[in-house]
């Protein structure tokens, strides 16, 4: 089985302070001074991919894993980590264009890449990432390829004869399906799916493999890249104000603070509940 | 403008979907003409309930074996190909968010997920939604019709469907569960297999496990939320007990749910439950925007955090800068004593 897992590196927006949210030209926001991280849903996608491979190999079936990201050279460190975690191939499609709100462009690139390499039977991606918050990429990859898509997937297990057992969250329960690839799996809130850390030995032995770097222009037309035609355009951007009074309840001990909270603020309100 | 609502009647959440979309339409689509509501459903037993709670006078019921996005998309694609609906409105649940962009793709329209406000301008639909993990609000102009949008959960107040006894509901029905798709309504031809079979050809086996009882958090009056700062499952369990003693429901932040220290149905925030309690106490939560959106409708927010600089402090009404466990232990003691004295209604 050939699996392609796609992931995005994002700034850890929770580290931005209030005054950092400055809207620049073209509705850009400079987030470059906070640390990067793998988008949480994509992190789950990568770990679920590794868990799948472990299980499939125990059952004697071979699994070939590729990881793909779209962006600049800075991302190579993450791809090296994935080599150390025993991904077989790490690919970066070089991009400098602003595709924050262009899930259709991103999904076209991924689908075209898949059409060219003809390999993966399964594509795994996180359901959403926290810059564009578009939540459309996996769905549109499926549409571009004409493949089915299971969204909100939380667990992927090997089944017999090249089939996959996929558990996914529905609005009122859990769906467990045995499916025949090809398919796109969009990963939702999957507990216990933080990405493992490679051992030092694996970093040394595997982390230095060459990353395949491709040009985005080979997968998306230049005109679209310069002006992605998503059927929607961003026309405004402003910070959301979450401020409230923030009255700090004073006291010299936790007991005093709790007393103060209860007697001055909570007691009456609790009676009204 | 002419709009169509699409609801998943196979789910037990049907009523909340209908009321969510109805509230949004009442707020932002007053001048639009509701074309119809398309309701996918699985059993005839629920038909009267679905029709009664359809947000529009005209309803199209489509019966299928179960909620299955591939079948639903094929049906909508066929049915709506020649429709002149400008806007398709989907609820903000899992189903709505997966169907809306895929339908837009198939109908050559444009889509946006988690929309919290819309307005109409000439030749475009202006949509607002949160971006940058809910730190920013963006405005987008959608230009390709039909516009297919799903709503941002909890962004508008749900509105119960008005019962109008004198208005005859116009209902049409299609049955895909029993009927071959190659009928006149859905003009699929040629193949041996029926369309539902083809759309589901990738599924070899299917099982559905119903959700454990709802956590009650959506409608709770009083909630206590545990954040990653509680550091381990045992402490979350302890907070569960404390919540019981305080008369509150327990909720958790994403890292707590993702570490499996609490079930996912306790998750508060954009990825989980949007709560709207009278009182919300957060314990060891930093106040990231994606979390905060899930409690911002609370009347009173009380934050307990050791870090005076944590964003939740400024985003709360009242804050205690201290160890959450010590403060809550004390609070439980005070409330228990007050109860013994008959001091409180708890
Ligand atoms: C697309 C996307 C969707 C997301 N959706 C959600 C969502 O729905 N819900 C959600 O919660 N998150 C969501 N997140 C994650 C979110 O960005 C934050 O990472 C998360 O909310 C942080 O959780 P936390 O506050 O519990 O943990 P942290 O940010 O680690 O905060 C822990 C806090 O505990 C305090 N603390 C530590 N010890 C103590 C102590 N003894 N007493 C008191 N305080 C203490 C610390 O000072 C700190 O402020 C999402 C992220 C993305 C990218």
XYZ file of C-alpha atoms and ligand atoms in Angstrom:
672
model
C 0.000 0.000 0.000
C 1.285 3.443 -0.905
C 0.188 6.239 1.369
C 0.739 9.952 0.871
C 0.332 12.127 3.950
C 0.156 15.864 3.391
C 0.948 18.363 6.109
C 1.278 22.079 6.623
C 3.618 24.013 8.856
C 1.967 26.940 10.596
C 2.995 29.621 13.071
C 1.949 28.856 16.630
C -0.609 31.650 16.713
C -1.241 31.185 20.426
C 2.184 32.761 21.004
C 1.230 36.024 19.297
C 0.431 38.830 21.695
C -2.481 41.186 21.223
C -0.401 43.968 19.702
C 1.160 41.574 17.161
C -2.052 41.281 15.174
C -1.286 43.977 12.637
C -2.910 43.743 9.224
C -0.449 44.716 6.490
C -0.874 45.136 2.735
C -2.812 42.386 0.970
C -4.288 41.389 4.304
C -1.013 39.844 5.381
C -0.062 39.422 9.013
C 3.518 39.025 10.094
C 3.660 35.885 12.231
C 7.260 35.056 11.390
C 8.626 35.851 14.854
C 6.690 33.110 16.651
C 7.789 29.516 16.452
C 6.428 27.168 13.839
C 4.670 23.896 14.417
C 3.002 21.166 12.434
C -0.674 22.064 12.102
C -2.309 19.990 14.907
C -4.680 18.064 12.618
C -1.797 17.283 10.238
C 0.307 16.164 13.190
C -2.452 13.655 13.977
C -2.512 12.632 10.290
C 1.230 11.875 10.368
C 1.069 9.892 13.614
C -1.984 7.919 12.441
C -0.070 7.103 9.250
C 2.856 5.757 11.282
C 0.542 3.743 13.538
C -1.080 2.248 10.448
C 2.276 1.255 8.995
C 3.325 -0.460 12.226
C 0.142 -2.485 12.347
C 0.166 -3.400 8.662
C 3.775 -4.552 8.832
C 2.986 -6.740 11.820
C 0.430 -8.436 9.594
C 3.050 -8.875 6.911
C 1.888 -6.269 4.399
C 4.304 -3.765 2.980
C 3.514 -0.075 3.348
C 5.290 2.736 1.583
C 4.946 6.156 3.169
C 5.435 9.518 1.514
C 5.055 12.893 3.163
C 4.342 16.056 1.220
C 4.375 19.689 2.207
C 4.119 22.882 0.192
C 6.322 25.823 1.133
C 9.829 27.139 1.487
C 13.190 25.543 2.322
C 12.724 26.234 6.044
C 10.318 23.314 6.132
C 13.013 20.786 5.287
C 13.809 20.292 8.984
C 10.319 18.829 9.459
C 10.732 16.562 6.440
C 14.044 15.286 7.849
C 12.284 14.442 11.100
C 9.764 12.450 9.070
C 12.603 10.547 7.409
C 13.924 9.773 10.894
C 10.438 8.503 11.770
C 10.790 6.130 8.818
C 8.790 7.803 6.106
C 10.156 6.412 2.852
C 9.959 9.607 0.875
C 9.766 13.268 1.829
C 8.669 15.781 -0.781
C 8.464 19.544 -0.704
C 6.781 21.533 -3.415
C 8.536 24.873 -3.371
C 6.149 27.791 -3.048
C 6.550 31.469 -2.251
C 3.038 32.567 -3.257
C 0.381 33.610 -0.815
C -2.000 30.649 -0.781
C -3.399 31.179 2.738
C -6.980 31.392 1.549
C -6.597 29.241 -1.552
C -7.530 25.668 -0.645
C -8.574 25.057 -4.225
C -5.097 25.953 -5.489
C -3.457 23.800 -2.809
C -5.718 20.852 -3.503
C -5.134 21.192 -7.249
C -1.375 21.009 -6.627
C -1.755 17.912 -4.458
C -4.135 16.216 -6.911
C -1.880 17.004 -9.876
C 1.142 15.676 -8.005
C -0.792 12.459 -7.297
C -1.835 12.179 -10.935
C 1.789 12.500 -12.040
C 3.327 10.001 -9.648
C 0.297 7.684 -10.010
C 1.264 6.040 -6.792
C -0.653 6.551 -3.615
C -3.853 4.649 -3.112
C -4.531 6.537 0.077
C -4.059 10.235 0.813
C -4.219 11.364 4.422
C -4.537 15.027 5.468
C -5.620 16.970 8.533
C -9.107 18.413 8.211
C -8.231 22.048 8.861
C -5.331 24.333 9.561
C -5.320 27.410 11.642
C -4.249 30.253 9.379
C -6.765 30.179 6.536
C -9.094 27.956 8.569
C -10.460 26.946 5.177
C -11.221 23.315 6.159
C -11.586 22.395 2.496
C -8.290 20.962 1.249
C -8.929 17.211 1.799
C -12.457 17.490 0.428
C -11.278 19.253 -2.708
C -8.369 16.852 -3.236
C -10.992 14.091 -3.319
C -13.132 16.075 -5.751
C -10.212 16.811 -8.082
C -9.306 13.129 -8.176
C -12.875 11.824 -8.219
C -12.106 9.720 -5.148
C -14.343 9.173 -2.133
C -13.456 11.055 1.022
C -13.979 10.063 4.625
C -13.905 13.126 6.834
C -13.399 13.350 10.613
C -11.370 10.111 10.504
C -9.835 9.242 13.869
C -8.377 5.760 13.377
C -7.043 3.774 10.411
C -6.313 0.070 10.681
C -5.286 -2.524 8.138
C -7.926 -5.029 7.045
C -7.497 -8.080 4.841
C -6.632 -7.958 1.126
C -5.475 -4.369 0.904
C -8.579 -2.951 2.551
C -8.603 -0.328 5.286
C -10.736 -0.114 8.384
C -11.458 3.558 9.021
C -13.212 4.944 12.078
C -14.650 8.411 11.699
C -16.773 10.715 13.815
C -20.282 11.468 12.631
C -22.539 14.064 14.207
C -24.298 11.476 16.319
C -21.868 8.617 16.589
C -18.846 6.762 15.293
C -18.770 5.192 11.820
C -16.515 2.191 11.271
C -16.102 1.338 7.597
C -13.983 -1.201 5.787
C -13.077 0.422 2.523
C -11.317 -0.313 -0.695
C -8.801 2.343 -1.773
C -8.326 4.710 -3.479
C -9.645 7.206 -0.978
C -8.871 10.462 0.766
C -8.945 10.456 4.554
C -9.427 13.734 6.372
C -8.304 13.509 9.979
C -10.429 15.026 12.751
C -10.013 15.131 16.535
C -8.088 11.911 17.080
C -7.080 11.360 20.706
C -3.563 10.112 21.444
C -2.184 11.183 18.096
C 0.643 13.513 19.062
C 3.532 12.856 16.712
C 6.216 10.621 18.184
C 9.788 11.885 18.514
C 12.520 10.053 16.589
C 15.392 8.457 18.443
C 18.809 10.036 18.074
C 19.974 6.876 16.325
C 17.190 7.090 13.741
C 17.933 10.753 13.221
C 21.525 9.905 12.405
C 20.701 6.843 10.304
C 17.699 8.058 8.365
C 17.299 11.790 8.891
C 19.791 12.770 6.216
C 18.069 11.285 3.191
C 17.589 13.686 0.363
C 14.348 15.611 0.236
C 12.701 15.742 -3.139
C 12.063 19.376 -4.033
C 9.619 20.165 -6.826
C 8.457 23.415 -8.380
C 4.861 24.426 -7.801
C 4.622 25.807 -11.352
C 4.718 22.218 -12.598
C 1.497 21.482 -10.791
C -0.400 24.728 -11.084
C -0.624 27.215 -13.842
C 1.315 30.440 -13.268
C -1.697 32.679 -13.803
C -3.686 30.805 -11.139
C -0.712 31.007 -8.780
C -0.555 34.746 -9.096
C -4.280 35.176 -8.708
C -5.895 32.024 -7.378
C -9.450 31.866 -8.728
C -11.163 30.316 -5.778
C -14.550 31.848 -6.402
C -13.869 33.907 -3.302
C -11.608 36.814 -2.408
C -10.617 38.195 0.933
C -11.834 41.776 1.276
C -11.384 42.480 4.971
C -9.490 41.301 8.035
C -9.582 42.541 11.609
C -8.711 41.222 15.061
C -11.465 39.673 17.166
C -11.676 41.353 20.515
C -11.904 38.905 23.403
C -11.350 41.429 26.159
C -13.459 41.478 29.304
C -12.959 43.266 32.596
C -10.327 40.879 33.937
C -10.790 41.868 37.585
C -8.111 40.038 39.541
C -9.419 38.782 42.857
C -6.857 39.557 45.495
C -5.952 37.641 48.639
C -2.817 36.403 50.327
C -3.742 32.718 50.192
C -5.800 30.538 47.854
C -8.333 30.250 50.700
C -8.703 34.001 50.951
C -9.135 34.335 47.188
C -11.754 31.579 47.136
C -13.624 33.265 50.031
C -13.527 36.576 48.223
C -14.772 34.980 44.994
C -17.597 33.160 46.710
C -18.888 35.929 48.971
C -18.495 38.877 46.618
C -19.344 37.370 43.250
C -20.559 33.794 43.253
C -22.981 33.304 46.134
C -25.811 35.423 44.756
C -25.347 34.210 41.200
C -25.472 30.584 42.272
C -28.802 31.207 43.948
C -30.169 32.476 40.653
C -29.140 29.427 38.626
C -31.982 35.951 -3.856
C -33.252 32.406 -3.756
C -31.866 30.002 -1.183
C -32.099 26.310 -0.421
C -31.389 24.698 2.937
C -29.848 21.220 3.145
C -30.303 19.188 6.343
C -29.326 15.730 7.500
C -32.487 14.098 8.768
C -30.673 10.790 9.347
C -29.061 12.324 12.414
C -30.535 12.775 15.857
C -29.228 16.313 15.687
C -31.818 17.231 13.034
C -33.780 19.635 15.223
C -30.705 21.594 16.276
C -29.569 21.782 12.621
C -32.989 23.103 11.575
C -33.103 25.680 14.375
C -29.516 26.787 13.739
C -30.146 27.419 10.045
C -33.537 28.965 10.783
C -31.897 31.434 13.206
C -29.263 32.340 10.631
C -31.847 32.791 7.861
C -33.980 34.992 10.128
C -30.943 37.148 10.910
C -29.389 37.481 7.465
C -31.788 36.281 4.775
C -34.893 38.332 5.438
C -34.987 39.595 1.873
C -34.195 36.257 0.305
C -36.800 33.839 -0.985
C -36.552 30.405 0.589
C -36.837 27.964 -2.270
C -36.957 24.759 -0.287
C -35.355 22.617 2.360
C -33.834 19.365 1.167
C -33.843 16.797 3.956
C -32.019 13.494 3.632
C -33.554 10.891 5.916
C -33.412 7.184 6.576
C -36.757 6.145 7.977
C -40.362 6.982 7.149
C -41.147 7.000 10.858
C -39.549 10.418 11.271
C -41.202 12.035 8.267
C -43.933 13.987 10.111
C -41.338 15.337 12.558
C -38.968 16.342 9.769
C -41.690 18.055 7.772
C -43.010 19.897 10.838
C -39.535 21.179 11.599
C -38.498 22.057 8.104
C -37.524 25.744 8.162
C -39.248 26.496 4.836
C -42.814 25.967 3.516
C -41.483 23.751 0.759
C -39.640 20.549 1.664
C -38.011 17.883 -0.424
C -37.519 14.635 1.433
C -34.934 12.228 0.076
C -34.825 8.821 1.674
C -31.597 6.880 1.544
C -30.216 3.869 3.370
C -28.084 6.005 5.729
C -26.161 9.263 5.831
C -23.497 8.739 3.173
C -21.793 11.820 1.725
C -20.977 10.248 -1.638
C -24.630 9.286 -2.261
C -25.912 12.635 -1.039
C -23.502 14.550 -3.249
C -24.445 12.558 -6.335
C -28.108 13.145 -5.627
C -27.694 16.876 -5.056
C -25.500 17.177 -8.107
C -28.172 15.571 -10.268
C -31.155 17.283 -8.710
C -29.722 20.742 -8.532
C -27.776 20.881 -11.785
C -30.510 22.872 -13.469
C -31.767 24.709 -10.395
C -31.476 28.467 -10.193
C -30.850 28.514 -6.466
C -28.179 31.078 -5.694
C -27.356 30.008 -2.169
C -27.196 26.627 -0.464
C -27.166 26.840 3.296
C -25.750 23.986 5.384
C -25.554 23.723 9.183
C -22.176 24.014 10.910
C -21.930 20.351 11.881
C -19.643 17.681 10.429
C -22.111 16.835 7.646
C -22.708 20.445 6.597
C -19.004 21.239 6.536
C -18.134 18.267 4.355
C -21.035 18.580 1.922
C -20.932 22.317 1.179
C -17.502 22.636 -0.498
C -17.904 19.384 -2.388
C -21.302 20.435 -3.731
C -19.911 23.834 -4.753
C -17.137 22.062 -6.640
C -19.620 19.871 -8.483
C -22.004 22.687 -9.336
C -19.211 25.056 -10.353
C -19.999 27.441 -7.495
C -18.026 28.875 -4.591
C -18.000 27.835 -0.963
C -16.972 28.880 2.486
C -17.059 26.955 5.745
C -17.935 28.271 9.211
C -19.578 31.490 8.053
C -20.942 33.678 10.858
C -22.563 36.527 8.918
C -23.570 37.255 5.332
C -24.814 40.165 3.286
C -25.690 40.444 -0.346
C -24.035 42.817 -2.752
C -24.518 42.967 -6.445
C -23.068 39.872 -8.092
C -21.477 38.644 -4.905
C -22.205 37.278 -1.481
C -20.208 38.883 1.304
C -19.400 36.351 4.010
C -17.678 36.803 7.340
C -15.804 34.072 9.133
C -13.090 33.596 11.731
C -9.590 32.878 10.435
C -6.128 32.692 12.028
C -7.429 30.189 14.614
C -10.197 32.579 15.649
C -7.869 35.492 16.369
C -9.114 37.360 13.285
C -12.417 37.936 11.546
C -12.217 37.987 7.745
C -14.579 39.197 5.093
C -14.753 37.310 1.808
C -16.615 37.999 -1.377
C -17.955 34.915 -3.083
C -18.407 35.445 -6.772
C -19.319 32.115 -8.353
C -22.893 30.936 -8.067
C -24.257 28.885 -6.474
C -22.760 29.926 -3.166
C -22.544 26.919 -0.847
C -21.892 27.893 2.741
C -21.904 26.086 6.054
C -22.462 28.023 9.240
C -20.108 28.703 12.112
C -21.369 26.632 15.028
C -23.015 28.722 17.710
C -22.625 32.019 15.858
C -26.336 32.805 15.696
C -28.995 31.940 18.227
C -31.092 28.934 17.245
C -34.663 29.802 16.303
C -37.426 27.215 16.770
C -39.494 26.573 13.656
C -42.800 28.415 13.846
C -45.868 26.184 13.729
C -48.218 27.657 11.160
C -51.305 25.506 11.168
C -52.992 27.327 8.338
C -50.045 27.025 5.984
C -50.073 23.881 3.933
C -46.557 22.496 3.660
C -45.509 21.599 0.195
C -43.693 18.265 0.364
C -42.112 16.247 -2.408
C -40.364 12.957 -1.927
C -37.721 10.816 -3.550
C -36.859 7.358 -2.304
C -33.366 6.214 -3.075
C -33.322 3.580 -0.391
C -35.613 1.222 -2.268
C -35.743 2.572 -5.745
C -33.267 2.195 -8.532
C -31.704 5.539 -9.294
C -32.243 5.180 -12.991
C -35.699 6.671 -12.652
C -37.090 9.736 -14.265
C -36.412 12.078 -11.372
C -32.751 11.298 -11.230
C -31.703 10.637 -14.756
C -28.907 8.140 -14.285
C -28.794 5.638 -17.068
C -27.065 2.691 -18.482
C -25.249 0.947 -15.713
C -26.211 -2.310 -14.122
C -25.543 -1.045 -10.653
C -27.793 1.497 -9.010
C -26.251 4.870 -8.265
C -26.187 4.382 -4.468
C -24.286 1.169 -5.053
C -21.800 2.906 -7.316
C -21.337 5.851 -5.004
C -20.564 3.433 -2.183
C -18.570 0.888 -4.174
C -15.534 1.592 -1.987
C -17.362 0.528 1.192
C -17.076 -3.179 1.912
C -18.407 -3.137 5.452
C -20.196 -0.560 7.579
C -20.925 -0.252 11.264
C -22.367 2.633 13.252
C -21.855 3.090 16.963
C -24.252 5.608 18.421
C -22.758 8.420 20.453
C -22.817 8.014 24.197
C -25.424 10.279 25.760
C -24.782 13.947 25.053
C -22.560 15.567 27.651
C -25.110 18.265 28.415
C -22.455 20.947 28.053
C -24.190 22.826 25.234
C -27.104 23.733 27.422
C -25.444 23.716 30.849
C -25.881 26.781 33.041
C -22.693 26.306 34.940
C -19.476 24.769 33.618
C -15.998 24.078 34.941
C -13.295 23.644 32.286
C -10.020 21.780 32.768
C -7.000 22.858 30.699
C -3.633 21.306 29.940
C -2.183 22.919 33.085
C -3.889 20.231 35.185
C -1.160 17.975 33.769
C -2.652 14.475 34.178
C -5.754 12.347 33.832
C -6.124 11.821 37.583
C -6.480 15.568 38.049
C -9.129 15.738 35.332
C -10.995 12.972 37.174
C -10.677 14.990 40.363
C -12.050 18.052 38.564
C -14.973 15.945 37.413
C -15.786 15.236 41.053
C -15.309 18.895 41.951
C -17.637 19.922 39.113
C -20.271 17.592 40.603
C -19.782 19.159 44.036
C -20.144 22.637 42.577
C -23.230 21.645 40.583
C -21.380 22.288 37.310
C -20.726 20.254 34.136
C -17.101 19.485 33.288
C -15.628 20.587 29.964
C -12.031 20.355 28.746
C -9.663 22.101 26.354
C -8.313 20.364 23.245
C -5.003 19.144 24.687
C -6.895 17.454 27.545
C -9.229 15.668 25.122
C -6.388 14.837 22.716
C -4.402 13.254 25.540
C -7.495 11.109 26.233
C -7.724 12.462 29.771
C -11.425 13.074 29.084
C -13.843 11.954 26.368
C -14.117 14.022 23.199
C -17.711 14.996 23.918
C -16.327 17.223 26.683
C -14.198 19.255 24.284
C -14.983 22.974 24.327
C -14.073 25.299 21.472
C -14.337 25.633 17.710
C -13.512 21.963 17.303
C -16.034 20.891 19.918
C -18.865 22.379 21.917
C -19.914 26.013 21.890
C -21.169 26.545 25.434
C -23.306 29.432 26.653
C -23.550 29.060 30.416
C -24.376 31.659 33.030
C -21.130 30.849 34.826
C -17.939 29.378 33.374
C -14.883 28.661 35.529
C -11.694 27.781 33.667
C -8.942 25.949 35.533
C -5.428 25.944 34.057
C -6.580 27.024 30.614
C -4.467 29.617 28.752
C -7.325 31.076 26.708
C -6.283 30.405 23.094
C -8.830 31.930 20.718
C -9.889 28.548 19.276
C -10.829 27.549 22.818
C -12.230 30.887 23.912
C -14.753 30.964 21.064
C -16.403 28.001 22.802
C -17.031 29.969 26.013
C -17.376 33.529 24.763
C -21.146 33.439 25.084
C -20.826 32.793 28.854
C -22.420 35.448 31.057
C -19.618 35.321 33.632
C -16.145 33.916 33.034
C -13.912 33.195 36.003
C -10.333 32.181 35.185
C -7.946 30.443 37.544
C -4.384 30.463 36.244
C -0.958 30.732 37.835
C 0.223 33.063 35.085
C -1.021 36.639 35.375
C -0.002 37.188 31.739
C -2.107 34.322 30.336
C -4.575 35.644 27.713
C -7.512 34.125 29.617
C -7.001 36.643 32.439
C -7.822 39.609 30.205
C -10.594 37.675 28.506
C -12.350 36.825 31.773
C -14.627 38.872 34.025
C -12.942 37.664 37.189
C -9.557 36.049 37.603
C -7.665 34.329 40.353
C -3.941 34.134 39.848
C -3.045 31.002 41.759
C -2.895 27.230 41.649
C -6.249 25.959 40.371
C -6.322 22.932 42.660
C -5.810 24.868 45.865
C -8.422 27.454 44.908
C -11.022 24.903 43.858
C -10.455 22.742 46.958
C -11.156 25.822 49.046
C -14.178 26.783 46.973
C -15.695 23.319 47.342
C -15.187 23.525 51.095
C -16.849 26.944 51.312
C -19.798 25.803 49.219
C -20.207 22.561 51.159
C -20.216 24.499 54.429
C -22.707 26.973 53.019
C -24.949 24.103 51.916
C -24.836 22.606 55.421
C -25.903 25.970 56.792
C -28.657 26.147 54.187
C -26.987 29.256 52.806
C -27.349 28.523 49.136
C -29.817 27.041 46.764
C -27.307 24.428 45.599
C -7.529 24.476 13.887
C -7.411 24.474 15.375
C -8.542 24.214 16.131
C -8.465 24.216 17.524
N -9.596 23.979 18.244
C -9.561 24.006 19.606
C -10.735 23.802 20.402
O -11.829 23.603 19.899
N -10.595 23.831 21.748
C -9.411 24.057 22.376
O -9.352 24.043 23.613
N -8.293 24.250 21.640
C -8.339 24.230 20.292
N -7.184 24.412 19.569
C -5.911 24.486 20.303
C -5.635 25.844 20.885
O -4.993 26.640 19.920
C -4.724 25.728 22.149
O -3.576 24.994 21.820
C -5.414 25.050 23.338
O -6.675 25.629 23.584
C -4.569 25.200 24.592
O -5.168 24.465 25.630
P -4.888 24.825 27.157
O -5.250 26.225 27.448
O -5.550 23.773 27.971
O -3.321 24.565 27.304
P -2.111 25.581 27.423
O -2.147 26.601 26.390
O -0.902 24.748 27.566
O -2.380 26.327 28.813
C -2.221 25.769 30.074
C -2.403 26.889 31.097
O -2.403 26.322 32.400
C -1.772 27.230 33.286
N -1.370 26.453 34.460
C -0.380 25.517 34.537
N -0.365 24.970 35.774
C -1.352 25.567 36.494
C -1.829 25.421 37.819
N -1.309 24.532 38.667
N -2.867 26.196 38.214
C -3.421 27.112 37.381
N -3.001 27.279 36.088
C -1.982 26.527 35.676
C -0.637 27.814 32.477
O -0.236 29.070 33.008
C -1.279 27.935 31.084
O -1.834 29.225 30.904
C -7.236 24.452 18.177
C -6.103 24.721 17.409
C -6.180 24.731 16.026
C -4.957 25.036 15.243
